[in-house]
PDB file of C-alpha atoms in Angstrom:
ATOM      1  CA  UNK B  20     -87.212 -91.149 -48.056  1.00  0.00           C
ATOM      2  CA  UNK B  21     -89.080 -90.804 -44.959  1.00  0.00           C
ATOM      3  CA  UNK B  22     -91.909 -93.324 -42.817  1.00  0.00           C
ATOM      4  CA  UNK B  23     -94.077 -90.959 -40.925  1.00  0.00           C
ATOM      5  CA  UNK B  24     -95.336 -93.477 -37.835  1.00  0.00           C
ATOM      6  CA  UNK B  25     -98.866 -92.993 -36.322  1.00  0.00           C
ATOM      7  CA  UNK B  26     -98.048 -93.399 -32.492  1.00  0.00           C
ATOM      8  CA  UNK B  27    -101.231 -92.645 -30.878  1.00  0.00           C
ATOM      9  CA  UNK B  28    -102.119 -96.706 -32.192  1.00  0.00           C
ATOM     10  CA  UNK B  29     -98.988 -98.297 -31.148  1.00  0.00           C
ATOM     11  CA  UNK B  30     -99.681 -96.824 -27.406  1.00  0.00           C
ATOM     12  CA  UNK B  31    -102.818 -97.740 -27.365  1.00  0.00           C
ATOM     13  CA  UNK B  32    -102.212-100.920 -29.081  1.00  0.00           C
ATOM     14  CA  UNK B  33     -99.447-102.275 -26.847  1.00  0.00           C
ATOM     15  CA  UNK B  34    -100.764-100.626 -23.924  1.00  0.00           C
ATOM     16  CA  UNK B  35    -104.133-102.724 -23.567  1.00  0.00           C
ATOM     17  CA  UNK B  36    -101.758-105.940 -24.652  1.00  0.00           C
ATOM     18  CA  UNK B  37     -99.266-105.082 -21.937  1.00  0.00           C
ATOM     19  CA  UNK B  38    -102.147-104.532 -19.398  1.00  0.00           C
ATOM     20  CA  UNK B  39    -101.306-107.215 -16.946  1.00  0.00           C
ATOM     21  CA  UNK B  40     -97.678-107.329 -17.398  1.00  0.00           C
ATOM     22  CA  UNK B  41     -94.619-104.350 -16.298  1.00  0.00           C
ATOM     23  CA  UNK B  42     -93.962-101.377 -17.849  1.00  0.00           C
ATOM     24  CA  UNK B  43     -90.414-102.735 -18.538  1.00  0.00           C
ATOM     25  CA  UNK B  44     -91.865-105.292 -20.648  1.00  0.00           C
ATOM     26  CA  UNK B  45     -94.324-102.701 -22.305  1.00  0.00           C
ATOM     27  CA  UNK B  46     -91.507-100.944 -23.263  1.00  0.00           C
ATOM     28  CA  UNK B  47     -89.537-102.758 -24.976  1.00  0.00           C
ATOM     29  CA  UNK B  48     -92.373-104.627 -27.126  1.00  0.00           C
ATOM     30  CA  UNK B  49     -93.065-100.962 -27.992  1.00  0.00           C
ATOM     31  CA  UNK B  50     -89.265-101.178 -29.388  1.00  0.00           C
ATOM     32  CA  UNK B  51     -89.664-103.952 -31.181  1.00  0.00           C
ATOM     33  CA  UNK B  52     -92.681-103.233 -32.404  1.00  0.00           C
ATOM     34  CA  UNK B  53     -91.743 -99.824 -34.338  1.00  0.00           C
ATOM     35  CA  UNK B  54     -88.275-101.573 -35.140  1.00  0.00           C
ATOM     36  CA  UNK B  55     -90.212-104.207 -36.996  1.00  0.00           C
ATOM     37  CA  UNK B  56     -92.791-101.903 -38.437  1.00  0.00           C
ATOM     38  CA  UNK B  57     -90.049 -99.795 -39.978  1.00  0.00           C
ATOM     39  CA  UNK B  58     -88.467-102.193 -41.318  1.00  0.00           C
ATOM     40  CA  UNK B  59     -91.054-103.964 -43.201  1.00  0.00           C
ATOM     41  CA  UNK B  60     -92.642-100.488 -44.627  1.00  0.00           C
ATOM     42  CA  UNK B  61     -90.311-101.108 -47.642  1.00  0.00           C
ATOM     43  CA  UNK B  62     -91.445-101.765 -51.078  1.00  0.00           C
ATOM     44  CA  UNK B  63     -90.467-102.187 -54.426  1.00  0.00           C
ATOM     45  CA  UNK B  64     -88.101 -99.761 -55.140  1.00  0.00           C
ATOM     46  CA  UNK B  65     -89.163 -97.544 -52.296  1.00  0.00           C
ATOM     47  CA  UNK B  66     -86.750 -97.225 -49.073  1.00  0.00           C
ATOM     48  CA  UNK B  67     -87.434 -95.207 -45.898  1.00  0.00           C
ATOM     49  CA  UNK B  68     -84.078 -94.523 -44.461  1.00  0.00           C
ATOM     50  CA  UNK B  69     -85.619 -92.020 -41.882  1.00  0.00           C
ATOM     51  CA  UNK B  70     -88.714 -91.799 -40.382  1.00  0.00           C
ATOM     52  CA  UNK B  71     -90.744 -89.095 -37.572  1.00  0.00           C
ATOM     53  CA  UNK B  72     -92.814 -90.224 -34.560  1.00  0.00           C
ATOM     54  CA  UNK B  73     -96.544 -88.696 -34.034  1.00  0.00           C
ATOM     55  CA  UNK B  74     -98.402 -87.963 -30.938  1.00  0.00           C
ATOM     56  CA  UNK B  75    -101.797 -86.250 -30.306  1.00  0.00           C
ATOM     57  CA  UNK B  76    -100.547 -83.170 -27.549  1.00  0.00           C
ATOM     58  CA  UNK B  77    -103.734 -81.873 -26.336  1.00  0.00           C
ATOM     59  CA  UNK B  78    -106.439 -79.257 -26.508  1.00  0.00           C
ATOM     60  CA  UNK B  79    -107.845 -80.503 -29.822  1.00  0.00           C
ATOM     61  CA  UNK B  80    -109.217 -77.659 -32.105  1.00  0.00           C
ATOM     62  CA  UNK B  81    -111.908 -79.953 -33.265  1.00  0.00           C
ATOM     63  CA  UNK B  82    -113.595 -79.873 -29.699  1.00  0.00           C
ATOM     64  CA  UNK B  83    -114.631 -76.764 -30.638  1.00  0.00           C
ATOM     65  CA  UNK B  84    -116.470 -77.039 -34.074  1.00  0.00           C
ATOM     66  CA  UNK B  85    -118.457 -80.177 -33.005  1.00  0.00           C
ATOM     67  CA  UNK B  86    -122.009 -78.812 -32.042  1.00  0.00           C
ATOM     68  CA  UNK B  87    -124.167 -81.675 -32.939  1.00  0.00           C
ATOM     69  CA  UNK B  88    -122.268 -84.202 -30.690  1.00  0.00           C
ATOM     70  CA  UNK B  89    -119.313 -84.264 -28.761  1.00  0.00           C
ATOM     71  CA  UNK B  90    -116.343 -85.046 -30.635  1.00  0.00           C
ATOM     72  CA  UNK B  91    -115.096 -88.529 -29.747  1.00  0.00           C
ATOM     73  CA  UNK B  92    -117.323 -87.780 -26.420  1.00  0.00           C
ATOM     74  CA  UNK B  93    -118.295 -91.960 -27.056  1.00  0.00           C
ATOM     75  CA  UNK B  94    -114.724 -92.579 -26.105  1.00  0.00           C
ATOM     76  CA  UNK B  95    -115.405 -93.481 -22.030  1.00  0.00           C
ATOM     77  CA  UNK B  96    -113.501 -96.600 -21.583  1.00  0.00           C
ATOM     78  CA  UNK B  97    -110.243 -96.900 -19.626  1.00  0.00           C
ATOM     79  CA  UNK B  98    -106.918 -96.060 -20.747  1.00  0.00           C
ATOM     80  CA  UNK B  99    -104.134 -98.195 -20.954  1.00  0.00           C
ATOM     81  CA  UNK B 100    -102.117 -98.573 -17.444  1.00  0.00           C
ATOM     82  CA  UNK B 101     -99.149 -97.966 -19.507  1.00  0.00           C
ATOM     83  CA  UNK B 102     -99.925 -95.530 -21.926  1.00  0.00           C
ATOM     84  CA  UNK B 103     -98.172 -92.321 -20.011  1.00  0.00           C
ATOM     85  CA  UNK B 104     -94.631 -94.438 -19.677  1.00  0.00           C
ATOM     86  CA  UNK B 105     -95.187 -95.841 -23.674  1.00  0.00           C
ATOM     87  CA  UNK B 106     -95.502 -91.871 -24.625  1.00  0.00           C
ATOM     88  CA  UNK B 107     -93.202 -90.885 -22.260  1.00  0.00           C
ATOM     89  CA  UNK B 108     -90.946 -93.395 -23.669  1.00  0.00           C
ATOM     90  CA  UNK B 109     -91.281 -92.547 -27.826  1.00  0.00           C
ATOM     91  CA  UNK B 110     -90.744 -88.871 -26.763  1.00  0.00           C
ATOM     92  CA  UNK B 111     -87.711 -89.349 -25.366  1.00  0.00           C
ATOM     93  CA  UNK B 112     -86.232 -92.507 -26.452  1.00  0.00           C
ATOM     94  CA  UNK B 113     -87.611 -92.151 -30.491  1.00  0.00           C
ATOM     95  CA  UNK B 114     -88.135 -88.662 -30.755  1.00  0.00           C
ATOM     96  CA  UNK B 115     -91.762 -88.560 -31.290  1.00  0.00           C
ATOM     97  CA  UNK B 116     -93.087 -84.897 -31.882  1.00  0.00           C
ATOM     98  CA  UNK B 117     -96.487 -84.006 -30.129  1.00  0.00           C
ATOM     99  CA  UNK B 118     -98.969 -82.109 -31.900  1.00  0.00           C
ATOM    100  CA  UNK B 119    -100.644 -79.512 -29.601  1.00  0.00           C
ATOM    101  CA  UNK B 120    -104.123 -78.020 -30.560  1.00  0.00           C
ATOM    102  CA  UNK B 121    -104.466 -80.700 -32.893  1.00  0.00           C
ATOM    103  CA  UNK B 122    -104.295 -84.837 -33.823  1.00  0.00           C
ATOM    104  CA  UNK B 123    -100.875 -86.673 -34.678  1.00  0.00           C
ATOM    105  CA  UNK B 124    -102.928 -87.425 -37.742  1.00  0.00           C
ATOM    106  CA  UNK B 125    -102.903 -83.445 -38.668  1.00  0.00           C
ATOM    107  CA  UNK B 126     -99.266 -83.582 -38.349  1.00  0.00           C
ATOM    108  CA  UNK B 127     -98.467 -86.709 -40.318  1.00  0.00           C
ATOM    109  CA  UNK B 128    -101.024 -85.003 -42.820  1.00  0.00           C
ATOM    110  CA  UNK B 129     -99.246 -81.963 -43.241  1.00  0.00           C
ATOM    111  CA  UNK B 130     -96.102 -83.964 -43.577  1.00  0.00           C
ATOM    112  CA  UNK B 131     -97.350 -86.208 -45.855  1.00  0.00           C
ATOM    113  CA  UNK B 132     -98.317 -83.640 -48.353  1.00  0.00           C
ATOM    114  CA  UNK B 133     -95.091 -81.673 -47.837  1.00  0.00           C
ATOM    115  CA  UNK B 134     -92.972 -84.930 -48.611  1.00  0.00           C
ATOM    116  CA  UNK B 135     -95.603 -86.165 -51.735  1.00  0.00           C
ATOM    117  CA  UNK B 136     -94.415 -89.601 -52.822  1.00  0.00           C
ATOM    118  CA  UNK B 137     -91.154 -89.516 -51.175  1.00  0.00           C
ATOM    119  CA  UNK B 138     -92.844 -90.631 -47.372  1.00  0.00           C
ATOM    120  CA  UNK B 139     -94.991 -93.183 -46.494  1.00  0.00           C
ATOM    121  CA  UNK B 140     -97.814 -92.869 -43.613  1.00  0.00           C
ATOM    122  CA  UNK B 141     -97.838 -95.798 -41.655  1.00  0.00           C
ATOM    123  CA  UNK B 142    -101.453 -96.156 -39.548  1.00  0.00           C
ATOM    124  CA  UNK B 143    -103.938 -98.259 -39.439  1.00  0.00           C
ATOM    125  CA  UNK B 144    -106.499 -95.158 -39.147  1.00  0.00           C
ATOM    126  CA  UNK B 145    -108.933 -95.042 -42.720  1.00  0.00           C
ATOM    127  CA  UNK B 146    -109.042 -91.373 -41.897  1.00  0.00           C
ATOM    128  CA  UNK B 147    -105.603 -91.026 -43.822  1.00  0.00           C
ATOM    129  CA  UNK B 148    -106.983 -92.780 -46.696  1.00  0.00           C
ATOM    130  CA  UNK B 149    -108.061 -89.099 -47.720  1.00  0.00           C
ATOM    131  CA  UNK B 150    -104.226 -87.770 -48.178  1.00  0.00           C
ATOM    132  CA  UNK B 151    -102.543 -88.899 -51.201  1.00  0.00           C
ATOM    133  CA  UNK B 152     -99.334 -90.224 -51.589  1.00  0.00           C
ATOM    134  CA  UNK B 153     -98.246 -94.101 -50.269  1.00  0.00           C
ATOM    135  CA  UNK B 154     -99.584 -95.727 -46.776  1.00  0.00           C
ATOM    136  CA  UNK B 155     -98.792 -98.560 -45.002  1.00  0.00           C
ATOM    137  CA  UNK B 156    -100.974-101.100 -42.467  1.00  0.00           C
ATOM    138  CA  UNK B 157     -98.855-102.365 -40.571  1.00  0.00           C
ATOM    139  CA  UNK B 158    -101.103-105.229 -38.981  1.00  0.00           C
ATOM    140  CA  UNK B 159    -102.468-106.291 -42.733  1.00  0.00           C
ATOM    141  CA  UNK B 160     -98.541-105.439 -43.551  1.00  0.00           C
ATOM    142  CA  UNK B 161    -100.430-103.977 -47.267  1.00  0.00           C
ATOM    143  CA  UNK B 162     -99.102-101.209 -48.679  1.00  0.00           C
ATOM    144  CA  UNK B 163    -101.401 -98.978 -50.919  1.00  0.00           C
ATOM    145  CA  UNK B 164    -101.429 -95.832 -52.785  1.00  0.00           C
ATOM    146  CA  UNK B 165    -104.145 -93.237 -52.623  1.00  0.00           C
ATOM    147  CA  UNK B 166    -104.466 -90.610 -55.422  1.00  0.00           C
ATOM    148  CA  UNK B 167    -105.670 -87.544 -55.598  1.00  0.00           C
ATOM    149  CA  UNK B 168    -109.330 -88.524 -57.165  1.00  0.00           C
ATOM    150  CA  UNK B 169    -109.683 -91.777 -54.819  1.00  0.00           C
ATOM    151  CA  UNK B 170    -108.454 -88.921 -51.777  1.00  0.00           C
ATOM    152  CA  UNK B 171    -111.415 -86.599 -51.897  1.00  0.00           C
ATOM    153  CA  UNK B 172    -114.110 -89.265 -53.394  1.00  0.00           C
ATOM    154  CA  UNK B 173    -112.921 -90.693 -49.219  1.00  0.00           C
ATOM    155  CA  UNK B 174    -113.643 -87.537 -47.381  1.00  0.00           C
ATOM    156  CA  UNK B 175    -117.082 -87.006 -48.974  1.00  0.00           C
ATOM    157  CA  UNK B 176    -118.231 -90.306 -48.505  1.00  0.00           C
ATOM    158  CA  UNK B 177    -116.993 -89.732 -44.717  1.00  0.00           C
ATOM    159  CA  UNK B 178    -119.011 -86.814 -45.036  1.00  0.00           C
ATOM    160  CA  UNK B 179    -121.799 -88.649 -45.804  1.00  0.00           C
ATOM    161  CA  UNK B 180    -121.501 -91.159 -43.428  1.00  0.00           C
ATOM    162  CA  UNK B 181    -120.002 -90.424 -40.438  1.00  0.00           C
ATOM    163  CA  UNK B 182    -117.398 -91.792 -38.416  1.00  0.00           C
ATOM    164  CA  UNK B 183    -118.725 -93.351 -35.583  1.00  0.00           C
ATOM    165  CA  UNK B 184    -115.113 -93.887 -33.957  1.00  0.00           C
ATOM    166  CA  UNK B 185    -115.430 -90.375 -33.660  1.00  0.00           C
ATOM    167  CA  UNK B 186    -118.446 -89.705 -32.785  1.00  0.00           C
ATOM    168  CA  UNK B 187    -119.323 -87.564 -36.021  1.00  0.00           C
ATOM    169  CA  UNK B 188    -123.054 -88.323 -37.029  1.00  0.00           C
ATOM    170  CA  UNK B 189    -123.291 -88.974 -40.866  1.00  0.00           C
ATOM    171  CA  UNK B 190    -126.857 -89.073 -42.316  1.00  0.00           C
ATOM    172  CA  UNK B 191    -129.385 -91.353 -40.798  1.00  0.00           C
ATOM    173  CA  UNK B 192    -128.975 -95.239 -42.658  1.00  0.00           C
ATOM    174  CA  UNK B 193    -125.981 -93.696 -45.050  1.00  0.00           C
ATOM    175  CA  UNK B 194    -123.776 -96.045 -45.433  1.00  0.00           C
ATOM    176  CA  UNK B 195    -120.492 -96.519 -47.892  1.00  0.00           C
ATOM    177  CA  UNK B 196    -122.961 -98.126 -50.251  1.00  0.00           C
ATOM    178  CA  UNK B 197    -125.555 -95.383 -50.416  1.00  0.00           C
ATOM    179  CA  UNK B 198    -122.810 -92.781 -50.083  1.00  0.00           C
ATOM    180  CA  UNK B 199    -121.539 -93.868 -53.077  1.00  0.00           C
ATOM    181  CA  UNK B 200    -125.006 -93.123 -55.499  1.00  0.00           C
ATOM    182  CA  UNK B 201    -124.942 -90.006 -54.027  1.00  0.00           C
ATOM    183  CA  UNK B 202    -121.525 -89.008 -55.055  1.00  0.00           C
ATOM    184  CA  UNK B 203    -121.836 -91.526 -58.442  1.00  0.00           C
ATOM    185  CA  UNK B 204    -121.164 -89.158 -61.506  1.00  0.00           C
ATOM    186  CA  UNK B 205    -119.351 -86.341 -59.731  1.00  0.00           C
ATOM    187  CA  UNK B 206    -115.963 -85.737 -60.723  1.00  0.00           C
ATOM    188  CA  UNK B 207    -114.982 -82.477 -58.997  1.00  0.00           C
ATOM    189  CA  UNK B 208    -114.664 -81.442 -55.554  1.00  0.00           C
ATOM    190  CA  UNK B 209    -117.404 -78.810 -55.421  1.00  0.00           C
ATOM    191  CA  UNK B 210    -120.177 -81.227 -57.284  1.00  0.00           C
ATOM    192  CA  UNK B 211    -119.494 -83.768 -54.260  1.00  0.00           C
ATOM    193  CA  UNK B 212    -119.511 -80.963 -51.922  1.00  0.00           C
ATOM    194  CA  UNK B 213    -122.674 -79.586 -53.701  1.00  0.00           C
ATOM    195  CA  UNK B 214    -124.357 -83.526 -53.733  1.00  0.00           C
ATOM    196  CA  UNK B 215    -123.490 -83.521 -49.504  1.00  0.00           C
ATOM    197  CA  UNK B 216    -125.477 -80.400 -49.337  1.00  0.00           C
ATOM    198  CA  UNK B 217    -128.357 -81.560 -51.215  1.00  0.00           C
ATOM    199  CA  UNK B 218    -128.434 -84.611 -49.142  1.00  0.00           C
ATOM    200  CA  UNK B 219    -128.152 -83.359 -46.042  1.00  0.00           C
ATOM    201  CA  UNK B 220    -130.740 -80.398 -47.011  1.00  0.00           C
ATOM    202  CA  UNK B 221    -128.064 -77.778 -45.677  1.00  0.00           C
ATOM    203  CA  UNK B 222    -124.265 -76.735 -45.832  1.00  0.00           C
ATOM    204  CA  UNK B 223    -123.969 -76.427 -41.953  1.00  0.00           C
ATOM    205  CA  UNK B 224    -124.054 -80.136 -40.960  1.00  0.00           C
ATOM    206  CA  UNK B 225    -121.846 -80.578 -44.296  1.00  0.00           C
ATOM    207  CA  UNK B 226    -119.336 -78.059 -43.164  1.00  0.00           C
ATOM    208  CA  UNK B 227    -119.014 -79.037 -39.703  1.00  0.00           C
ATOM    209  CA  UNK B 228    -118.646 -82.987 -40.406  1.00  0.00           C
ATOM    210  CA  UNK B 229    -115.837 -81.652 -42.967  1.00  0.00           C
ATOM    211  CA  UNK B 230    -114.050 -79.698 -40.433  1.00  0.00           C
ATOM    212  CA  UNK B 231    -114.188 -82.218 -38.077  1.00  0.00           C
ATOM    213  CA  UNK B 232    -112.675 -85.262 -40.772  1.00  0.00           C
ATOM    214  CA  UNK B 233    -110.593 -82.928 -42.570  1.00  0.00           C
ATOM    215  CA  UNK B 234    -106.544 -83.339 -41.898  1.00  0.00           C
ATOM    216  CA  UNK B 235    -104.928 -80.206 -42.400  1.00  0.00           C
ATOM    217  CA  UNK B 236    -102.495 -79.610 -45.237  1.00  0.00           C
ATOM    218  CA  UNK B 237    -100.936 -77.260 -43.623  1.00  0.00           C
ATOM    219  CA  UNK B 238    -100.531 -75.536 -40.052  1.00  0.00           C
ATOM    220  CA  UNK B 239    -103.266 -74.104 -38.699  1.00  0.00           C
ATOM    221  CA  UNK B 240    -105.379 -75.010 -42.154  1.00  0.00           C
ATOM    222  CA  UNK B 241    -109.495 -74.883 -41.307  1.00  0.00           C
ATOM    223  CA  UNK B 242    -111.543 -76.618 -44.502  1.00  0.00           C
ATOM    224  CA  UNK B 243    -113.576 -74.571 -46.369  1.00  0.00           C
ATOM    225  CA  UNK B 244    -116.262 -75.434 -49.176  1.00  0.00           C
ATOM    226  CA  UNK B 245    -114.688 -75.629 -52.701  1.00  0.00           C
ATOM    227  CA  UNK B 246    -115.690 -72.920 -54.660  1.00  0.00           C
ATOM    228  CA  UNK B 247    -115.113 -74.032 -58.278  1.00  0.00           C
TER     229      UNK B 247
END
């Protein structure tokens, strides 16, 4: 079984923690810190004897489908002073893969449904609470299982709401709370899809805030409305 590691938050993470000391230190609390994260991603009768590194590449498809703000354009404070020898570092000391033209996320996604219930995704990003199959928080050290249902009810309450981490604009005073009556009672993929519509009083701000949360499936996957 594999553990498919989010490793855009462990640069970041240890990278603003590391700020004042060397890179040599950096470095190796960035070893211990995915030693110890694999090894506690265990559970029950579940045992990840291999696991993949993730890293966001660059030139993000998702740039281009945001029109009604820039995506993640709220996203102007400093980067770590270590974060190019951390990545440098997982790359070639861990064997992180980078995902060009799209988000570590898309890859672990695509992963993650290739692999079903024999992987875990290890993040602390809720965005993956939208792929089914077993996760693992690493800083709350909880490990949970999404299903299919619980999956897609996620993504249209994101929808609905937003992500302001993002910098994807849900509908004005939508929170999980109101999200939630509007999606109470449907059961299917296209009556949430059709609710988000009616809400929103048109499919183009629906489709584009899908597009933007969406994590592919599959390579080069872009989210279209369900039809039935």
């Amino acid at each position: 079984m594999i553990a498919l590691l989010d490793s855009d938050i462990l640069a970041y993470r240890i990278g603003f923690a590391c700020e004042a000391e060397s890179v040599a230190l950096a470095l190796s609390r960035m070893d211990k810190t995915i030693v110890d994260t694999l090894m506690a991603c265990d559970h029950g009768d579940f045992f990840y004897d291999e696991w993949k590194l993730f890293l966001t590449g660059s030139n993000n498809f998702r740039k281009e489908i945001a029109t009604t703000a820039v995506y993640k354009g709220n996203r102007t404070a400093p980067k770590p002073k270590h974060l190019a020898a951390l990545r440098k570092h997982m790359i070639e000391q861990w064997g992180a893969e980078v995902a060009e033209g799209q988000e570590a996320d898309d890859a672990i996604a695509i992963e993650g449904t290739k692999y079903g219930d024999s992987c875990i995704m290890i993040s602390l990003d809720k965005d993956f609470d939208q792929i089914p199959g077993w996760h693992y928080n690493f800083v709350k050290k909880k490990h949970y299982y999404v299903d299919q249902a619980q999956g897609d009810r996620f993504f249209y309450t994101q929808i609905l709401t937003g992500d302001k981490a993002d910098n994807i604009i849900g509908l004005f005073k939508v929170g999980p709370i109101k999200a939630a009556k509007i999606l109470e009672d449907k059961t299917t993929t296209k009556e949430m899809y059709d609710a988000c519509v009616e809400a929103y009083g048109n499919a183009d701000r629906v489709i584009e805030n899908a597009r933007l949360l969406w994590l592919r499936r599959y390579d080069n996957e872009t989210w279209e409305p369900p039809t039935g």
